[in-house]
mmCIF file of C-alpha atoms and ligand atoms in Angstrom:
data_model
loop_
_atom_site.group_PDB
_atom_site.id
_atom_site.type_symbol
_atom_site.label_atom_id
_atom_site.label_comp_id
_atom_site.label_asym_id
_atom_site.label_seq_id
_atom_site.Cartn_x
_atom_site.Cartn_y
_atom_site.Cartn_z
ATOM 1 C CA UNK X 1 -0.054 -0.044 -0.036
ATOM 2 C CA UNK X 2 1.244 3.325 -0.842
ATOM 3 C CA UNK X 3 0.895 5.845 1.968
ATOM 4 C CA UNK X 4 0.520 9.428 1.147
ATOM 5 C CA UNK X 5 1.994 11.641 4.072
ATOM 6 C CA UNK X 6 1.718 15.354 4.899
ATOM 7 C CA UNK X 7 4.348 16.658 7.412
ATOM 8 C CA UNK X 8 3.203 19.451 9.714
ATOM 9 C CA UNK X 9 6.013 21.759 11.022
ATOM 10 C CA UNK X 10 9.076 22.048 8.690
ATOM 11 C CA UNK X 11 11.606 23.106 11.309
ATOM 12 C CA UNK X 12 15.027 21.416 12.422
ATOM 13 C CA UNK X 13 13.819 17.713 12.565
ATOM 14 C CA UNK X 14 11.717 17.913 9.371
ATOM 15 C CA UNK X 15 15.066 17.476 7.165
ATOM 16 C CA UNK X 16 15.209 13.668 8.354
ATOM 17 C CA UNK X 17 11.800 12.978 7.442
ATOM 18 C CA UNK X 18 11.970 14.834 4.211
ATOM 19 C CA UNK X 19 15.401 13.067 3.235
ATOM 20 C CA UNK X 20 14.067 9.773 3.955
ATOM 21 C CA UNK X 21 10.718 10.339 2.013
ATOM 22 C CA UNK X 22 12.083 12.052 -0.907
ATOM 23 C CA UNK X 23 15.442 10.142 -1.274
ATOM 24 C CA UNK X 24 15.092 6.911 0.707
ATOM 25 C CA UNK X 25 11.810 5.284 0.535
ATOM 26 C CA UNK X 26 9.206 4.221 -2.150
ATOM 27 C CA UNK X 27 6.427 4.351 0.581
ATOM 28 C CA UNK X 28 5.217 6.826 2.376
ATOM 29 C CA UNK X 29 5.525 9.315 -0.374
ATOM 30 C CA UNK X 30 5.886 12.919 0.555
ATOM 31 C CA UNK X 31 2.438 14.578 -0.283
ATOM 32 C CA UNK X 32 1.816 18.054 1.422
ATOM 33 C CA UNK X 33 3.796 20.013 3.826
ATOM 34 C CA UNK X 34 2.686 22.848 6.611
ATOM 35 C CA UNK X 35 4.218 25.496 8.448
ATOM 36 C CA UNK X 36 3.450 28.780 9.845
ATOM 37 C CA UNK X 37 6.492 30.147 8.304
ATOM 38 C CA UNK X 38 6.319 30.017 4.384
ATOM 39 C CA UNK X 39 9.818 30.416 3.889
ATOM 40 C CA UNK X 40 10.336 27.079 5.309
ATOM 41 C CA UNK X 41 8.042 25.734 2.558
ATOM 42 C CA UNK X 42 9.508 27.369 -0.414
ATOM 43 C CA UNK X 43 11.508 24.271 -1.657
ATOM 44 C CA UNK X 44 8.534 22.437 -1.480
ATOM 45 C CA UNK X 45 6.158 24.851 -3.502
ATOM 46 C CA UNK X 46 9.261 24.639 -6.307
ATOM 47 C CA UNK X 47 8.723 20.717 -6.337
ATOM 48 C CA UNK X 48 4.938 21.359 -6.518
ATOM 49 C CA UNK X 49 4.076 19.604 -3.333
ATOM 50 C CA UNK X 50 1.137 21.243 -1.860
ATOM 51 C CA UNK X 51 1.818 24.139 0.689
ATOM 52 C CA UNK X 52 -0.350 24.890 3.906
ATOM 53 C CA UNK X 53 -0.107 27.420 6.605
ATOM 54 C CA UNK X 54 -3.042 26.225 8.318
ATOM 55 C CA UNK X 55 -2.801 22.421 9.472
ATOM 56 C CA UNK X 56 -6.707 21.911 9.212
ATOM 57 C CA UNK X 57 -6.625 22.667 5.775
ATOM 58 C CA UNK X 58 -3.925 20.183 5.050
ATOM 59 C CA UNK X 59 -6.078 17.860 7.048
ATOM 60 C CA UNK X 60 -9.102 18.377 4.400
ATOM 61 C CA UNK X 61 -7.101 16.631 1.803
ATOM 62 C CA UNK X 62 -8.634 13.257 1.014
ATOM 63 C CA UNK X 63 -5.510 12.273 -0.665
ATOM 64 C CA UNK X 64 -3.419 12.206 2.256
ATOM 65 C CA UNK X 65 -3.495 9.128 4.390
ATOM 66 C CA UNK X 66 -1.032 10.059 7.389
ATOM 67 C CA UNK X 67 0.454 13.053 8.995
ATOM 68 C CA UNK X 68 4.017 13.454 10.781
ATOM 69 C CA UNK X 69 3.280 16.021 13.505
ATOM 70 C CA UNK X 70 6.643 18.012 14.132
ATOM 71 C CA UNK X 71 5.789 21.064 15.630
ATOM 72 C CA UNK X 72 6.841 22.515 19.290
ATOM 73 C CA UNK X 73 5.826 20.118 22.016
ATOM 74 C CA UNK X 74 2.827 22.131 23.503
ATOM 75 C CA UNK X 75 0.877 21.949 20.068
ATOM 76 C CA UNK X 76 1.473 18.122 19.730
ATOM 77 C CA UNK X 77 -1.850 17.104 21.565
ATOM 78 C CA UNK X 78 -4.048 19.694 19.730
ATOM 79 C CA UNK X 79 -3.079 18.815 16.413
ATOM 80 C CA UNK X 80 -2.517 15.099 17.167
ATOM 81 C CA UNK X 81 -6.136 14.885 18.075
ATOM 82 C CA UNK X 82 -7.614 17.218 15.387
ATOM 83 C CA UNK X 83 -5.763 14.681 12.723
ATOM 84 C CA UNK X 84 -7.015 11.727 14.087
ATOM 85 C CA UNK X 85 -10.548 12.901 14.243
ATOM 86 C CA UNK X 86 -9.851 14.067 10.743
ATOM 87 C CA UNK X 87 -9.272 10.659 9.605
ATOM 88 C CA UNK X 88 -5.535 10.639 9.302
ATOM 89 C CA UNK X 89 -2.739 8.163 10.975
ATOM 90 C CA UNK X 90 -0.572 9.834 12.864
ATOM 91 C CA UNK X 91 3.214 9.875 13.393
ATOM 92 C CA UNK X 92 4.058 12.536 16.398
ATOM 93 C CA UNK X 93 7.558 13.700 17.575
ATOM 94 C CA UNK X 94 8.221 12.743 21.174
ATOM 95 C CA UNK X 95 6.891 13.687 23.297
ATOM 96 C CA UNK X 96 3.779 12.780 22.432
ATOM 97 C CA UNK X 97 1.912 15.200 24.463
ATOM 98 C CA UNK X 98 2.875 17.099 27.783
ATOM 99 C CA UNK X 99 0.482 15.345 30.305
ATOM 100 C CA UNK X 100 -0.144 11.969 30.864
ATOM 101 C CA UNK X 101 -4.354 12.803 30.637
ATOM 102 C CA UNK X 102 -3.858 14.351 26.997
ATOM 103 C CA UNK X 103 -1.744 11.140 26.074
ATOM 104 C CA UNK X 104 -4.500 9.092 27.364
ATOM 105 C CA UNK X 105 -6.912 11.062 25.401
ATOM 106 C CA UNK X 106 -5.012 10.718 22.087
ATOM 107 C CA UNK X 107 -5.145 6.834 22.764
ATOM 108 C CA UNK X 108 -8.991 6.990 23.315
ATOM 109 C CA UNK X 109 -9.489 8.939 20.295
ATOM 110 C CA UNK X 110 -7.094 6.551 18.245
ATOM 111 C CA UNK X 111 -9.058 3.431 19.577
ATOM 112 C CA UNK X 112 -12.511 4.767 18.657
ATOM 113 C CA UNK X 113 -11.353 6.160 15.382
ATOM 114 C CA UNK X 114 -9.238 3.072 14.460
ATOM 115 C CA UNK X 115 -6.628 5.652 13.212
ATOM 116 C CA UNK X 116 -2.990 4.880 14.392
ATOM 117 C CA UNK X 117 -1.167 7.009 16.887
ATOM 118 C CA UNK X 118 2.671 6.319 16.692
ATOM 119 C CA UNK X 119 5.062 8.164 18.457
ATOM 120 C CA UNK X 120 8.669 8.909 16.821
ATOM 121 C CA UNK X 121 11.212 7.271 19.272
ATOM 122 C CA UNK X 122 14.372 7.592 16.790
ATOM 123 C CA UNK X 123 16.964 5.932 19.021
ATOM 124 C CA UNK X 124 15.221 2.503 19.262
ATOM 125 C CA UNK X 125 16.578 2.310 15.623
ATOM 126 C CA UNK X 126 20.173 3.465 16.126
ATOM 127 C CA UNK X 127 22.438 0.819 14.500
ATOM 128 C CA UNK X 128 24.796 0.517 17.483
ATOM 129 C CA UNK X 129 22.184 0.302 19.833
ATOM 130 C CA UNK X 130 20.241 -2.678 17.503
ATOM 131 C CA UNK X 131 23.824 -4.224 17.454
ATOM 132 C CA UNK X 132 24.298 -3.971 21.068
ATOM 133 C CA UNK X 133 21.054 -5.911 21.927
ATOM 134 C CA UNK X 134 22.070 -8.488 19.287
ATOM 135 C CA UNK X 135 24.824 -9.551 22.024
ATOM 136 C CA UNK X 136 22.282 -9.940 24.579
ATOM 137 C CA UNK X 137 20.709 -13.405 25.057
ATOM 138 C CA UNK X 138 18.378 -12.569 27.919
ATOM 139 C CA UNK X 139 17.377 -9.941 30.021
ATOM 140 C CA UNK X 140 18.180 -12.248 32.940
ATOM 141 C CA UNK X 141 21.965 -11.560 32.376
ATOM 142 C CA UNK X 142 21.614 -8.044 32.959
ATOM 143 C CA UNK X 143 22.787 -6.514 36.464
ATOM 144 C CA UNK X 144 22.641 -2.763 35.856
ATOM 145 C CA UNK X 145 21.812 -0.238 32.800
ATOM 146 C CA UNK X 146 23.420 3.245 32.506
ATOM 147 C CA UNK X 147 22.482 5.575 29.899
ATOM 148 C CA UNK X 148 23.576 9.307 28.883
ATOM 149 C CA UNK X 149 22.039 11.634 26.836
ATOM 150 C CA UNK X 150 24.230 14.826 27.182
ATOM 151 C CA UNK X 151 23.780 17.684 24.613
ATOM 152 C CA UNK X 152 24.277 21.534 24.570
ATOM 153 C CA UNK X 153 20.584 22.370 23.859
ATOM 154 C CA UNK X 154 21.154 25.698 22.082
ATOM 155 C CA UNK X 155 22.948 23.521 19.349
ATOM 156 C CA UNK X 156 20.164 21.445 18.723
ATOM 157 C CA UNK X 157 16.990 24.374 18.955
ATOM 158 C CA UNK X 158 15.898 25.903 15.868
ATOM 159 C CA UNK X 159 15.221 29.887 15.701
ATOM 160 C CA UNK X 160 12.450 29.337 17.791
ATOM 161 C CA UNK X 161 13.230 29.213 21.700
ATOM 162 C CA UNK X 162 10.526 27.201 22.486
ATOM 163 C CA UNK X 163 12.874 24.288 23.966
ATOM 164 C CA UNK X 164 13.788 26.861 26.764
ATOM 165 C CA UNK X 165 10.329 28.073 27.474
ATOM 166 C CA UNK X 166 9.331 25.220 30.259
ATOM 167 C CA UNK X 167 5.506 25.633 29.514
ATOM 168 C CA UNK X 168 6.065 24.877 25.519
ATOM 169 C CA UNK X 169 8.748 22.465 26.178
ATOM 170 C CA UNK X 170 7.336 20.726 29.088
ATOM 171 C CA UNK X 171 9.623 21.334 31.425
ATOM 172 C CA UNK X 172 13.443 20.529 29.910
ATOM 173 C CA UNK X 173 15.661 18.016 29.488
ATOM 174 C CA UNK X 174 13.479 15.187 31.118
ATOM 175 C CA UNK X 175 10.099 15.998 29.113
ATOM 176 C CA UNK X 176 12.167 16.571 26.017
ATOM 177 C CA UNK X 177 15.198 14.238 25.799
ATOM 178 C CA UNK X 178 13.876 11.900 28.947
ATOM 179 C CA UNK X 179 11.340 10.160 26.154
ATOM 180 C CA UNK X 180 13.959 9.068 23.839
ATOM 181 C CA UNK X 181 16.279 8.098 26.780
ATOM 182 C CA UNK X 182 13.331 6.187 28.299
ATOM 183 C CA UNK X 183 12.121 4.579 25.279
ATOM 184 C CA UNK X 184 15.600 3.112 24.499
ATOM 185 C CA UNK X 185 15.849 1.374 27.735
ATOM 186 C CA UNK X 186 11.946 0.322 28.124
ATOM 187 C CA UNK X 187 12.388 -1.148 24.387
ATOM 188 C CA UNK X 188 14.377 -3.741 25.905
ATOM 189 C CA UNK X 189 13.912 -3.972 29.677
ATOM 190 C CA UNK X 190 10.298 -3.355 29.717
ATOM 191 C CA UNK X 191 8.347 -1.358 32.552
ATOM 192 C CA UNK X 192 10.594 0.624 34.815
ATOM 193 C CA UNK X 193 9.700 2.556 38.012
ATOM 194 C CA UNK X 194 11.348 5.924 39.164
ATOM 195 C CA UNK X 195 13.120 5.396 42.386
ATOM 196 C CA UNK X 196 14.855 8.780 42.580
ATOM 197 C CA UNK X 197 15.186 11.858 40.699
ATOM 198 C CA UNK X 198 17.553 14.609 41.154
ATOM 199 C CA UNK X 199 16.882 17.756 38.879
ATOM 200 C CA UNK X 200 18.755 20.466 38.359
ATOM 201 C CA UNK X 201 16.938 23.767 37.308
ATOM 202 C CA UNK X 202 18.534 27.139 35.871
ATOM 203 C CA UNK X 203 17.165 30.401 36.768
ATOM 204 C CA UNK X 204 14.278 30.354 34.174
ATOM 205 C CA UNK X 205 13.117 27.252 35.882
ATOM 206 C CA UNK X 206 14.027 24.724 32.938
ATOM 207 C CA UNK X 207 15.239 21.185 33.828
ATOM 208 C CA UNK X 208 18.912 21.808 32.794
ATOM 209 C CA UNK X 209 20.313 18.187 34.149
ATOM 210 C CA UNK X 210 18.849 15.213 35.984
ATOM 211 C CA UNK X 211 19.979 12.213 37.331
ATOM 212 C CA UNK X 212 17.054 9.625 37.278
ATOM 213 C CA UNK X 213 17.211 6.258 39.251
ATOM 214 C CA UNK X 214 14.744 3.545 37.972
ATOM 215 C CA UNK X 215 14.067 -0.204 38.210
ATOM 216 C CA UNK X 216 12.690 -2.662 36.472
ATOM 217 C CA UNK X 217 9.898 -5.088 37.313
ATOM 218 C CA UNK X 218 12.776 -7.935 37.488
ATOM 219 C CA UNK X 219 14.834 -5.552 39.833
ATOM 220 C CA UNK X 220 17.375 -4.266 37.237
ATOM 221 C CA UNK X 221 18.754 -0.797 38.227
ATOM 222 C CA UNK X 222 18.733 1.473 35.744
ATOM 223 C CA UNK X 223 20.754 4.995 35.870
ATOM 224 C CA UNK X 224 19.714 7.988 33.457
ATOM 225 C CA UNK X 225 21.685 10.978 33.401
ATOM 226 C CA UNK X 226 20.313 13.821 31.005
ATOM 227 C CA UNK X 227 22.102 16.827 30.402
ATOM 228 C CA UNK X 228 21.363 20.147 28.452
ATOM 229 C CA UNK X 229 24.264 22.023 29.221
ATOM 230 C CA UNK X 230 26.835 19.540 28.266
ATOM 231 C CA UNK X 231 30.131 21.550 27.165
ATOM 232 C CA UNK X 232 31.617 18.640 24.769
ATOM 233 C CA UNK X 233 29.266 18.263 22.026
ATOM 234 C CA UNK X 234 27.149 15.444 22.362
ATOM 235 C CA UNK X 235 27.459 11.883 24.356
ATOM 236 C CA UNK X 236 24.513 9.269 23.723
ATOM 237 C CA UNK X 237 25.613 5.913 25.008
ATOM 238 C CA UNK X 238 23.918 2.947 26.625
ATOM 239 C CA UNK X 239 26.430 0.703 29.017
ATOM 240 C CA UNK X 240 24.793 -2.663 29.964
ATOM 241 C CA UNK X 241 26.741 -4.296 32.801
ATOM 242 C CA UNK X 242 26.064 -7.970 32.879
ATOM 243 C CA UNK X 243 26.084 -10.230 36.112
ATOM 244 C CA UNK X 244 29.199 -12.276 35.115
ATOM 245 C CA UNK X 245 31.213 -9.003 34.884
ATOM 246 C CA UNK X 246 31.015 -8.405 31.203
ATOM 247 C CA UNK X 247 29.525 -5.295 29.638
ATOM 248 C CA UNK X 248 28.075 -4.443 26.308
ATOM 249 C CA UNK X 249 28.271 -0.685 25.102
ATOM 250 C CA UNK X 250 26.799 1.237 22.740
ATOM 251 C CA UNK X 251 27.702 4.511 21.497
ATOM 252 C CA UNK X 252 24.887 5.593 19.668
ATOM 253 C CA UNK X 253 26.773 8.615 17.706
ATOM 254 C CA UNK X 254 29.990 6.586 16.969
ATOM 255 C CA UNK X 255 31.044 7.030 13.121
ATOM 256 C CA UNK X 256 28.457 9.777 12.661
ATOM 257 C CA UNK X 257 31.003 12.532 12.527
ATOM 258 C CA UNK X 258 28.713 15.105 10.730
ATOM 259 C CA UNK X 259 26.336 16.884 13.304
ATOM 260 C CA UNK X 260 23.069 15.137 13.749
ATOM 261 C CA UNK X 261 24.139 12.535 11.017
ATOM 262 C CA UNK X 262 22.931 9.487 12.840
ATOM 263 C CA UNK X 263 19.356 10.907 12.584
ATOM 264 C CA UNK X 264 19.209 10.222 8.790
ATOM 265 C CA UNK X 265 18.971 6.165 9.515
ATOM 266 C CA UNK X 266 16.788 6.635 12.551
ATOM 267 C CA UNK X 267 14.140 8.520 10.798
ATOM 268 C CA UNK X 268 14.145 6.248 7.796
ATOM 269 C CA UNK X 269 13.116 3.475 10.342
ATOM 270 C CA UNK X 270 10.728 5.663 12.215
ATOM 271 C CA UNK X 271 8.832 6.083 8.826
ATOM 272 C CA UNK X 272 8.987 2.242 8.039
ATOM 273 C CA UNK X 273 8.151 1.338 11.223
ATOM 274 C CA UNK X 274 4.921 3.714 11.103
ATOM 275 C CA UNK X 275 3.965 2.403 7.985
ATOM 276 C CA UNK X 276 4.110 -1.071 9.228
ATOM 277 C CA UNK X 277 1.603 -0.160 12.053
ATOM 278 C CA UNK X 278 -1.081 1.604 9.606
HETATM 279 N N1 NAD N 301 15.778 19.236 17.187
HETATM 280 C C1 NAD N 301 16.072 17.989 17.906
HETATM 281 O O1 NAD N 301 17.189 18.001 17.811
HETATM 282 C C2 NAD N 301 15.095 17.018 18.141
HETATM 283 C C3 NAD N 301 15.145 15.835 18.255
HETATM 284 C C4 NAD N 301 14.069 14.647 18.244
HETATM 285 C C5 NAD N 301 13.219 15.270 18.115
HETATM 286 N N2 NAD N 301 12.366 16.551 17.925
HETATM 287 C C6 NAD N 301 11.338 16.878 18.315
HETATM 288 O O2 NAD N 301 10.628 17.444 17.020
HETATM 289 C C7 NAD N 301 9.706 18.236 17.210
HETATM 290 C C8 NAD N 301 10.153 19.435 16.438
HETATM 291 O O3 NAD N 301 11.277 20.176 16.947
HETATM 292 P P1 NAD N 301 12.110 20.851 16.056
HETATM 293 O O4 NAD N 301 13.430 20.991 16.556
HETATM 294 O O5 NAD N 301 12.070 20.521 14.680
HETATM 295 O O6 NAD N 301 11.514 22.593 16.426
HETATM 296 P P2 NAD N 301 11.811 23.785 15.374
HETATM 297 O O7 NAD N 301 11.210 24.930 16.233
HETATM 298 O O8 NAD N 301 13.035 23.690 14.484
HETATM 299 O O9 NAD N 301 10.343 23.547 14.246
HETATM 300 C C9 NAD N 301 9.155 23.743 14.467
HETATM 301 C C10 NAD N 301 8.276 24.132 13.457
HETATM 302 O O10 NAD N 301 6.955 23.876 13.587
HETATM 303 C C11 NAD N 301 6.166 25.067 13.076
HETATM 304 N N3 NAD N 301 4.999 25.354 13.681
HETATM 305 C C12 NAD N 301 4.696 25.554 14.934
HETATM 306 N N4 NAD N 301 3.482 25.776 15.156
HETATM 307 C C13 NAD N 301 2.851 25.434 14.029
HETATM 308 C C14 NAD N 301 1.362 25.135 13.614
HETATM 309 N N5 NAD N 301 0.651 25.328 14.033
HETATM 310 N N6 NAD N 301 1.126 24.639 12.329
HETATM 311 C C15 NAD N 301 2.269 24.397 11.513
HETATM 312 N N7 NAD N 301 3.472 24.727 12.036
HETATM 313 C C16 NAD N 301 3.860 25.098 12.857
HETATM 314 C C17 NAD N 301 7.271 26.217 13.487
HETATM 315 O O11 NAD N 301 6.962 27.402 12.486
HETATM 316 C C18 NAD N 301 8.565 25.394 13.025
HETATM 317 O O12 NAD N 301 8.992 25.727 11.660
HETATM 318 C C19 NAD N 301 9.656 18.810 18.677
HETATM 319 O O13 NAD N 301 8.480 17.802 19.305
HETATM 320 C C20 NAD N 301 11.051 18.001 19.390
HETATM 321 O O14 NAD N 301 11.108 17.624 20.528
HETATM 322 C C21 NAD N 301 13.485 17.414 17.815
#
């Protein structure tokens, strides 16, 4: 089945979807784009891809099967809900919503309408992480897991500073990077319970660094370190300590020397996984 997809939000992350849709995948096909800023759509207008400033107009198109929602975090809920009710399958950037109630409402609307609600957790597709998991025979081998997700947020943000406004971002590094970090872990460890959280906030109330201790249902200890003020570029890795003393290590950025270049293969996999769930 050929899926026709529209992207809502043509900022920093849109280029990874666009590259996969235009240059890598036969399906889904990029069939429309939307952004409040018309300059961000010029390239697509030149390619005769329909462009919209109002996402509701894009949703009226009957020839669009699905949408990718790639707007600031505080806009996810409203646009996801409207898209599901308009009869579109939805792939939304993380975090799906800013509150649990909103997330549960989207799950409810998705079930009622029968349209897929999918969250784009890109790290679970990272090639180094996938290869590391192949070395693990069973979760029962694991004694503890450490994950680092360290970056300087200003290097990742676009022109709009919504990341540094807690009410738009959801708080800071826990709400924004946390979903990728926790999904990467829950993907192979299953359900985890928070034991302790140590948060450092800056003068604007933004969560700038956090240490989070979790435990899995089978008592594996998990430590997550998130940092938005890391001075040395980026560090995103997982260290799995085994009960027999060995360790499995995945540096998720190894070999991806160009800034954000690991995202190309991860976003291609997001779209393929999304398609498989429609
Ligand atoms: N930047 C990263 O490193 C990164 C990584 C992974 C995931 N994400 C997630 O991707 C999403 C987008 O982040 P980004 O960095 O691309 O943000 P961005 O600010 O660069 O882009 C957001 C775009 O959405 C547009 N927009 C805002 N409201 C809109 C509306 N109502 N209708 C249409 N367009 C609208 C803006 O004009 C802007 O072009 C966020 O949820 C973020 O958490 C970002």
